[in-house]
PDB file of C-alpha atoms in Angstrom:
ATOM      1  CA  MET A 757     266.129  21.087  93.426  1.00 54.00           C
ATOM      2  CA  PRO A 758     264.681  23.572  95.959  1.00 59.00           C
ATOM      3  CA  SER A 759     265.236  22.736  99.599  1.00 64.00           C
ATOM      4  CA  ARG A 760     262.375  21.761 101.893  1.00 62.00           C
ATOM      5  CA  ARG A 761     262.894  24.977 103.845  1.00 61.00           C
ATOM      6  CA  ARG A 762     262.513  27.065 100.706  1.00 62.00           C
ATOM      7  CA  ILE A 763     259.379  25.151  99.712  1.00 59.00           C
ATOM      8  CA  ARG A 764     257.884  25.769 103.165  1.00 63.00           C
ATOM      9  CA  VAL A 765     258.641  29.489 102.904  1.00 53.00           C
ATOM     10  CA  LEU A 766     257.062  29.665  99.464  1.00 57.00           C
ATOM     11  CA  LEU A 767     253.959  27.846 100.719  1.00 54.00           C
ATOM     12  CA  ILE A 768     253.671  30.238 103.670  1.00 57.00           C
ATOM     13  CA  VAL A 769     254.001  33.267 101.380  1.00 50.00           C
ATOM     14  CA  LEU A 770     251.475  31.843  98.919  1.00 55.00           C
ATOM     15  CA  THR A 771     249.010  31.013 101.685  1.00 53.00           C
ATOM     16  CA  GLY A 772     249.417  34.463 103.203  1.00 44.00           C
ATOM     17  CA  THR A 773     248.840  36.110  99.840  1.00 48.00           C
ATOM     18  CA  ILE A 774     245.665  34.103  99.268  1.00 49.00           C
ATOM     19  CA  VAL A 775     244.395  34.990 102.750  1.00 38.00           C
ATOM     20  CA  VAL A 776     245.070  38.703 102.209  1.00 36.00           C
ATOM     21  CA  ILE A 777     243.321  38.674  98.819  1.00 39.00           C
ATOM     22  CA  ALA A 778     240.339  36.781 100.225  1.00 40.00           C
ATOM     23  CA  LEU A 779     240.109  39.133 103.207  1.00 41.00           C
ATOM     24  CA  GLY A 780     240.286  42.177 100.948  1.00 42.00           C
ATOM     25  CA  ALA A 781     237.576  40.787  98.680  1.00 42.00           C
ATOM     26  CA  ALA A 782     235.359  40.069 101.688  1.00 43.00           C
ATOM     27  CA  LEU A 783     235.822  43.601 103.045  1.00 43.00           C
ATOM     28  CA  VAL A 784     234.919  45.105  99.675  1.00 46.00           C
ATOM     29  CA  GLU A 785     231.907  42.786  99.315  1.00 49.00           C
ATOM     30  CA  ARG A 786     230.609  43.893 102.718  1.00 52.00           C
ATOM     31  CA  GLY A 787     231.140  47.552 101.926  1.00 46.00           C
ATOM     32  CA  LEU A 788     233.777  47.990 104.630  1.00 51.00           C
ATOM     33  CA  VAL A 789     236.548  49.018 102.239  1.00 56.00           C
ATOM     34  CA  TRP A 790     236.147  51.409  99.301  1.00 68.00           C
ATOM     35  CA  PRO A 791     239.144  51.027  96.955  1.00 76.00           C
ATOM     36  CA  ASN A 792     238.228  54.151  94.987  1.00 89.00           C
ATOM     37  CA  ARG A 793     237.545  56.529  97.856  1.00 89.00           C
ATOM     38  CA  LEU A 794     240.939  58.266  97.728  1.00 91.00           C
ATOM     39  CA  PHE A 795     240.696  58.717  93.968  1.00 95.00           C
ATOM     40  CA  ALA A 796     237.101  59.972  94.131  1.00 96.00           C
ATOM     41  CA  ALA A 797     238.056  62.502  96.819  1.00 95.00           C
ATOM     42  CA  ARG A 798     239.716  64.578  94.091  1.00 96.00           C
ATOM     43  CA  TYR A 799     236.263  65.592  92.862  1.00 98.00           C
ATOM     44  CA  ASP A 800     234.185  68.171  94.714  1.00 98.00           C
ATOM     45  CA  VAL A 801     230.684  67.253  93.522  1.00 99.00           C
ATOM     46  CA  ARG A 802     229.303  64.006  94.900  1.00 99.00           C
ATOM     47  CA  GLY A 803     225.989  62.264  94.345  1.00 99.00           C
ATOM     48  CA  VAL A 804     223.905  59.130  94.779  1.00 99.00           C
ATOM     49  CA  ASP A 805     221.722  57.074  92.493  1.00 99.00           C
ATOM     50  CA  VAL A 806     218.783  55.245  94.054  1.00 99.00           C
ATOM     51  CA  SER A 807     215.680  53.209  93.348  1.00 99.00           C
ATOM     52  CA  ALA A 808     212.904  51.508  95.280  1.00 99.00           C
ATOM     53  CA  TRP A 809     215.512  49.062  96.565  1.00 98.00           C
ATOM     54  CA  GLN A 810     216.628  51.759  99.024  1.00 99.00           C
ATOM     55  CA  GLY A 811     213.074  51.984 100.373  1.00 98.00           C
ATOM     56  CA  THR A 812     211.826  55.197 101.964  1.00 98.00           C
ATOM     57  CA  ILE A 813     214.608  57.769 101.868  1.00 99.00           C
ATOM     58  CA  ASP A 814     215.199  60.577 104.352  1.00 99.00           C
ATOM     59  CA  TRP A 815     216.484  63.056 101.808  1.00 99.00           C
ATOM     60  CA  PRO A 816     217.522  65.817 104.241  1.00 99.00           C
ATOM     61  CA  ALA A 817     219.686  63.200 105.996  1.00 99.00           C
ATOM     62  CA  ILE A 818     221.224  62.180 102.670  1.00 99.00           C
ATOM     63  CA  ALA A 819     221.918  65.815 101.763  1.00 99.00           C
ATOM     64  CA  ARG A 820     223.738  66.397 105.052  1.00 99.00           C
ATOM     65  CA  GLN A 821     226.294  63.711 104.167  1.00 98.00           C
ATOM     66  CA  ASP A 822     228.207  65.716 101.558  1.00 98.00           C
ATOM     67  CA  VAL A 823     225.799  64.790  98.766  1.00 99.00           C
ATOM     68  CA  ASP A 824     225.123  67.391  96.060  1.00 99.00           C
ATOM     69  CA  PHE A 825     223.016  65.547  93.496  1.00 99.00           C
ATOM     70  CA  ALA A 826     220.809  62.502  93.082  1.00 99.00           C
ATOM     71  CA  TYR A 827     219.672  60.407  90.172  1.00 99.00           C
ATOM     72  CA  VAL A 828     216.461  58.544  90.988  1.00 99.00           C
ATOM     73  CA  LYS A 829     215.117  55.602  89.034  1.00 99.00           C
ATOM     74  CA  ALA A 830     212.033  56.481  87.016  1.00 99.00           C
ATOM     75  CA  THR A 831     211.421  53.789  84.426  1.00 99.00           C
ATOM     76  CA  GLU A 832     212.536  50.471  83.012  1.00 99.00           C
ATOM     77  CA  GLY A 833     211.772  49.037  79.605  1.00 99.00           C
ATOM     78  CA  SER A 834     208.545  50.190  77.974  1.00 99.00           C
ATOM     79  CA  SER A 835     206.089  49.961  80.888  1.00 99.00           C
ATOM     80  CA  PHE A 836     207.674  49.698  84.354  1.00 99.00           C
ATOM     81  CA  VAL A 837     207.690  52.705  86.705  1.00 99.00           C
ATOM     82  CA  ASP A 838     209.718  52.612  89.914  1.00 99.00           C
ATOM     83  CA  ARG A 839     207.274  52.779  92.815  1.00 99.00           C
ATOM     84  CA  GLU A 840     209.394  55.340  94.693  1.00 99.00           C
ATOM     85  CA  PHE A 841     210.053  57.603  91.720  1.00 99.00           C
ATOM     86  CA  GLU A 842     207.666  60.429  92.540  1.00 99.00           C
ATOM     87  CA  ALA A 843     208.502  60.387  96.255  1.00 99.00           C
ATOM     88  CA  ASN A 844     212.239  60.375  95.572  1.00 99.00           C
ATOM     89  CA  LEU A 845     212.006  63.115  92.957  1.00 99.00           C
ATOM     90  CA  ARG A 846     210.009  65.326  95.289  1.00 99.00           C
ATOM     91  CA  GLY A 847     212.064  64.535  98.388  1.00 99.00           C
ATOM     92  CA  ALA A 848     215.448  65.101  96.770  1.00 99.00           C
ATOM     93  CA  ARG A 849     214.292  68.412  95.331  1.00 98.00           C
ATOM     94  CA  GLU A 850     212.926  69.584  98.663  1.00 99.00           C
ATOM     95  CA  ALA A 851     216.241  68.682 100.296  1.00 99.00           C
ATOM     96  CA  GLY A 852     217.998  71.083  97.925  1.00 99.00           C
ATOM     97  CA  LEU A 853     219.782  68.520  95.768  1.00 99.00           C
ATOM     98  CA  LEU A 854     220.232  68.733  92.028  1.00 99.00           C
ATOM     99  CA  VAL A 855     218.070  65.894  90.734  1.00 99.00           C
ATOM    100  CA  GLY A 856     217.721  63.801  87.605  1.00 99.00           C
ATOM    101  CA  ALA A 857     215.786  60.698  86.605  1.00 99.00           C
ATOM    102  CA  TYR A 858     217.249  57.548  85.136  1.00 99.00           C
ATOM    103  CA  HIS A 859     215.815  54.909  82.841  1.00 99.00           C
ATOM    104  CA  PHE A 860     216.939  51.279  82.974  1.00 99.00           C
ATOM    105  CA  PHE A 861     217.463  50.183  79.378  1.00 99.00           C
ATOM    106  CA  SER A 862     215.816  46.901  78.381  1.00 99.00           C
ATOM    107  CA  PHE A 863     217.196  44.556  75.746  1.00 99.00           C
ATOM    108  CA  GLU A 864     213.654  43.274  75.235  1.00 98.00           C
ATOM    109  CA  SER A 865     211.796  46.451  74.225  1.00 98.00           C
ATOM    110  CA  SER A 866     212.220  48.751  71.258  1.00 99.00           C
ATOM    111  CA  GLY A 867     214.169  51.935  71.783  1.00 99.00           C
ATOM    112  CA  ARG A 868     211.312  54.099  70.573  1.00 99.00           C
ATOM    113  CA  ALA A 869     208.814  52.470  72.946  1.00 99.00           C
ATOM    114  CA  GLN A 870     211.222  53.009  75.820  1.00 99.00           C
ATOM    115  CA  ALA A 871     211.681  56.661  74.888  1.00 99.00           C
ATOM    116  CA  GLU A 872     207.920  57.211  74.774  1.00 99.00           C
ATOM    117  CA  HIS A 873     207.630  55.617  78.213  1.00 99.00           C
ATOM    118  CA  VAL A 874     210.307  57.940  79.598  1.00 99.00           C
ATOM    119  CA  LEU A 875     208.643  60.995  78.075  1.00 99.00           C
ATOM    120  CA  ALA A 876     205.276  60.000  79.525  1.00 99.00           C
ATOM    121  CA  THR A 877     206.705  59.474  83.022  1.00 99.00           C
ATOM    122  CA  VAL A 878     209.475  62.002  83.675  1.00 99.00           C
ATOM    123  CA  PRO A 879     208.200  65.581  84.028  1.00 98.00           C
ATOM    124  CA  ASP A 880     209.498  68.135  81.550  1.00 96.00           C
ATOM    125  CA  ASP A 881     210.869  70.450  84.228  1.00 97.00           C
ATOM    126  CA  GLU A 882     213.711  72.849  83.528  1.00 94.00           C
ATOM    127  CA  ASP A 883     215.356  72.293  86.909  1.00 96.00           C
ATOM    128  CA  LEU A 884     215.953  68.569  86.335  1.00 98.00           C
ATOM    129  CA  LEU A 885     219.283  67.137  85.271  1.00 99.00           C
ATOM    130  CA  PRO A 886     219.140  65.355  81.903  1.00 98.00           C
ATOM    131  CA  VAL A 887     217.634  61.890  81.834  1.00 99.00           C
ATOM    132  CA  ALA A 888     220.222  59.135  82.222  1.00 99.00           C
ATOM    133  CA  ILE A 889     219.985  55.824  80.350  1.00 99.00           C
ATOM    134  CA  ASP A 890     221.334  52.899  82.368  1.00 99.00           C
ATOM    135  CA  VAL A 891     222.905  50.288  80.062  1.00 99.00           C
ATOM    136  CA  GLU A 892     224.004  47.132  81.829  1.00 99.00           C
ATOM    137  CA  TYR A 893     223.482  43.383  81.748  1.00 99.00           C
ATOM    138  CA  TYR A 894     220.697  41.844  83.802  1.00 98.00           C
ATOM    139  CA  GLY A 895     219.232  38.402  84.390  1.00 98.00           C
ATOM    140  CA  THR A 896     220.357  35.807  81.859  1.00 98.00           C
ATOM    141  CA  PHE A 897     222.058  38.516  79.800  1.00 98.00           C
ATOM    142  CA  HIS A 898     224.994  38.471  82.229  1.00 98.00           C
ATOM    143  CA  ALA A 899     225.983  35.081  80.850  1.00 98.00           C
ATOM    144  CA  ASP A 900     224.735  35.663  77.319  1.00 98.00           C
ATOM    145  CA  PRO A 901     224.886  39.363  76.378  1.00 98.00           C
ATOM    146  CA  PRO A 902     222.972  40.339  73.239  1.00 98.00           C
ATOM    147  CA  ASP A 903     225.005  41.306  70.222  1.00 98.00           C
ATOM    148  CA  ALA A 904     225.806  44.950  69.604  1.00 99.00           C
ATOM    149  CA  SER A 905     224.110  44.729  66.208  1.00 98.00           C
ATOM    150  CA  GLN A 906     220.828  44.147  68.045  1.00 98.00           C
ATOM    151  CA  VAL A 907     221.288  46.567  70.928  1.00 99.00           C
ATOM    152  CA  ARG A 908     222.934  49.608  69.392  1.00 99.00           C
ATOM    153  CA  PRO A 909     220.108  50.455  66.928  1.00 99.00           C
ATOM    154  CA  GLU A 910     217.560  50.374  69.763  1.00 99.00           C
ATOM    155  CA  LEU A 911     219.778  52.460  72.018  1.00 99.00           C
ATOM    156  CA  THR A 912     220.225  54.883  69.131  1.00 99.00           C
ATOM    157  CA  ALA A 913     216.451  55.087  68.645  1.00 99.00           C
ATOM    158  CA  LEU A 914     215.977  55.813  72.342  1.00 99.00           C
ATOM    159  CA  ILE A 915     218.596  58.558  72.372  1.00 99.00           C
ATOM    160  CA  GLU A 916     217.416  60.168  69.139  1.00 98.00           C
ATOM    161  CA  THR A 917     213.764  60.156  70.201  1.00 99.00           C
ATOM    162  CA  LEU A 918     214.686  61.895  73.455  1.00 98.00           C
ATOM    163  CA  ARG A 919     216.775  64.403  71.494  1.00 98.00           C
ATOM    164  CA  ASP A 920     213.792  65.091  69.256  1.00 98.00           C
ATOM    165  CA  HIS A 921     212.008  66.221  72.429  1.00 97.00           C
ATOM    166  CA  GLY A 922     214.827  68.501  73.552  1.00 96.00           C
ATOM    167  CA  ILE A 923     216.552  66.062  75.927  1.00 97.00           C
ATOM    168  CA  GLU A 924     220.269  65.326  75.580  1.00 97.00           C
ATOM    169  CA  PRO A 925     220.493  62.179  77.706  1.00 99.00           C
ATOM    170  CA  VAL A 926     223.403  60.929  79.742  1.00 99.00           C
ATOM    171  CA  VAL A 927     224.460  57.329  79.034  1.00 99.00           C
ATOM    172  CA  TYR A 928     225.445  55.244  82.062  1.00 99.00           C
ATOM    173  CA  ALA A 929     227.207  51.934  81.479  1.00 99.00           C
ATOM    174  CA  THR A 930     229.198  49.290  83.235  1.00 98.00           C
ATOM    175  CA  ARG A 931     232.663  48.870  81.804  1.00 96.00           C
ATOM    176  CA  SER A 932     231.786  45.717  79.859  1.00 98.00           C
ATOM    177  CA  ALA A 933     228.517  47.140  78.521  1.00 99.00           C
ATOM    178  CA  TYR A 934     230.330  50.332  77.560  1.00 99.00           C
ATOM    179  CA  ASP A 935     232.932  48.446  75.563  1.00 98.00           C
ATOM    180  CA  ARG A 936     230.302  46.296  73.854  1.00 99.00           C
ATOM    181  CA  TYR A 937     227.612  48.856  73.022  1.00 99.00           C
ATOM    182  CA  VAL A 938     228.777  52.442  73.569  1.00 99.00           C
ATOM    183  CA  ALA A 939     232.495  52.812  72.842  1.00 98.00           C
ATOM    184  CA  GLY A 940     233.141  54.639  69.593  1.00 97.00           C
ATOM    185  CA  HIS A 941     229.496  55.653  69.207  1.00 98.00           C
ATOM    186  CA  PHE A 942     227.085  58.381  70.378  1.00 98.00           C
ATOM    187  CA  PRO A 943     229.457  61.352  70.031  1.00 95.00           C
ATOM    188  CA  GLY A 944     228.588  64.325  72.184  1.00 94.00           C
ATOM    189  CA  THR A 945     226.570  62.273  74.648  1.00 97.00           C
ATOM    190  CA  PRO A 946     227.658  62.801  78.280  1.00 98.00           C
ATOM    191  CA  LEU A 947     229.007  59.556  79.722  1.00 99.00           C
ATOM    192  CA  TRP A 948     228.532  58.048  83.166  1.00 99.00           C
ATOM    193  CA  ILE A 949     230.856  55.111  83.733  1.00 99.00           C
ATOM    194  CA  ARG A 950     230.750  52.491  86.464  1.00 98.00           C
ATOM    195  CA  SER A 951     234.192  51.523  87.756  1.00 97.00           C
ATOM    196  CA  VAL A 952     234.101  50.419  91.378  1.00 94.00           C
ATOM    197  CA  ILE A 953     237.587  48.970  91.891  1.00 90.00           C
ATOM    198  CA  VAL A 954     239.905  51.360  90.059  1.00 92.00           C
ATOM    199  CA  PRO A 955     239.476  54.798  88.452  1.00 95.00           C
ATOM    200  CA  PRO A 956     237.894  54.563  85.004  1.00 96.00           C
ATOM    201  CA  THR A 957     239.786  54.453  81.754  1.00 93.00           C
ATOM    202  CA  MET A 958     237.697  54.616  78.605  1.00 96.00           C
ATOM    203  CA  SER A 959     238.549  52.120  75.883  1.00 95.00           C
ATOM    204  CA  ASP A 960     237.891  54.776  73.225  1.00 97.00           C
ATOM    205  CA  ASP A 961     239.736  57.538  75.135  1.00 96.00           C
ATOM    206  CA  ARG A 962     236.606  59.611  75.678  1.00 97.00           C
ATOM    207  CA  VAL A 963     236.139  61.753  78.764  1.00 97.00           C
ATOM    208  CA  TRP A 964     233.536  60.775  81.343  1.00 98.00           C
ATOM    209  CA  THR A 965     231.117  63.246  82.935  1.00 99.00           C
ATOM    210  CA  PHE A 966     229.959  61.113  85.872  1.00 99.00           C
ATOM    211  CA  TRP A 967     231.815  58.282  87.587  1.00 99.00           C
ATOM    212  CA  GLN A 968     230.115  55.694  89.784  1.00 98.00           C
ATOM    213  CA  TYR A 969     232.999  54.863  92.066  1.00 97.00           C
ATOM    214  CA  SER A 970     231.179  52.636  94.554  1.00 96.00           C
ATOM    215  CA  ASN A 971     228.157  50.364  94.428  1.00 94.00           C
ATOM    216  CA  ARG A 972     228.509  49.223  98.030  1.00 92.00           C
ATOM    217  CA  ASP A 973     228.675  52.404 100.076  1.00 94.00           C
ATOM    218  CA  ARG A 974     226.593  53.107 103.153  1.00 94.00           C
ATOM    219  CA  LEU A 975     224.862  56.312 104.226  1.00 97.00           C
ATOM    220  CA  ASP A 976     222.343  57.118 106.920  1.00 98.00           C
ATOM    221  CA  GLY A 977     218.787  57.797 105.803  1.00 98.00           C
ATOM    222  CA  TYR A 978     217.226  54.847 103.983  1.00 98.00           C
ATOM    223  CA  ASP A 979     215.566  51.620 105.076  1.00 96.00           C
ATOM    224  CA  GLY A 980     215.088  49.420 102.013  1.00 97.00           C
ATOM    225  CA  GLU A 981     215.964  45.840 101.161  1.00 96.00           C
ATOM    226  CA  GLU A 982     219.261  47.071  99.739  1.00 96.00           C
ATOM    227  CA  SER A 983     221.653  48.065 102.522  1.00 95.00           C
ATOM    228  CA  PHE A 984     224.146  49.647 100.126  1.00 96.00           C
ATOM    229  CA  ILE A 985     223.907  52.803  98.043  1.00 98.00           C
ATOM    230  CA  ASP A 986     225.673  53.798  94.818  1.00 98.00           C
ATOM    231  CA  MET A 987     228.061  56.747  95.052  1.00 98.00           C
ATOM    232  CA  ASN A 988     229.173  58.962  92.185  1.00 99.00           C
ATOM    233  CA  VAL A 989     231.238  62.020  91.410  1.00 99.00           C
ATOM    234  CA  PHE A 990     230.824  64.668  88.724  1.00 99.00           C
ATOM    235  CA  ASP A 991     233.801  65.946  86.753  1.00 98.00           C
ATOM    236  CA  GLY A 992     233.270  69.647  87.334  1.00 98.00           C
ATOM    237  CA  ASP A 993     231.878  72.078  89.865  1.00 98.00           C
ATOM    238  CA  LEU A 994     228.276  72.737  90.844  1.00 98.00           C
ATOM    239  CA  ASP A 995     227.900  75.466  88.231  1.00 98.00           C
ATOM    240  CA  ASP A 996     229.022  73.007  85.558  1.00 98.00           C
ATOM    241  CA  LEU A 997     226.475  70.480  86.812  1.00 99.00           C
ATOM    242  CA  ARG A 998     223.684  73.069  86.805  1.00 98.00           C
ATOM    243  CA  ALA A 999     224.624  73.942  83.228  1.00 97.00           C
ATOM    244  CA  LEU A1000     223.711  70.409  82.129  1.00 96.00           C
ATOM    245  CA  ARG A1001     220.045  71.110  82.865  1.00 93.00           C
TER     246      ARG A1001
END
């Protein structure tokens, strides 16, 4: 039977461990600690992705903070347009960043209708990075994700319709959405993976093109409801990124 002294020591160690874990989680939640920063520092090309949640953005200020590219939200579903899309597209370009638009994929609209909405909204400009499709859970779908047999055909229709118009889209996904809907499918499509605690490993051993390493970073230059900004790296140099256009 363990002695009382040993039990007290074990309780102290256990309590200390819980406190350290809780403190670490709180620091990450508040954006004060970035677990991936050292790993992301290996990559030379860094970028942000933004939407109306960041409010009015001072793009020259963003560009001065070691930011090379930006993806700005354009559309969602089959009808929604981000209210800051045009301003962000113009501002990021004028600040000298490489810029692309992203579409938030809806589980409630057909893939073809979403593609037509993207094509009607995002300008067909040669200097833009390829459109990115953001695949992640939202609302009640966090607790009850739709089955892959429902989602994958619509995602396929969206991708193929964009390809028919000369666009090879990038597919962004959270780790769980990637494993459910993307892994093992869409060969040749550039991948953008969200992994904000540890460096990404792909369940199907594919290579990522973009990595969102933080969703709770802070930069100077925006004033929206969202105090954090998403940070990303590109696996290549600036010439490689330009070649995606």
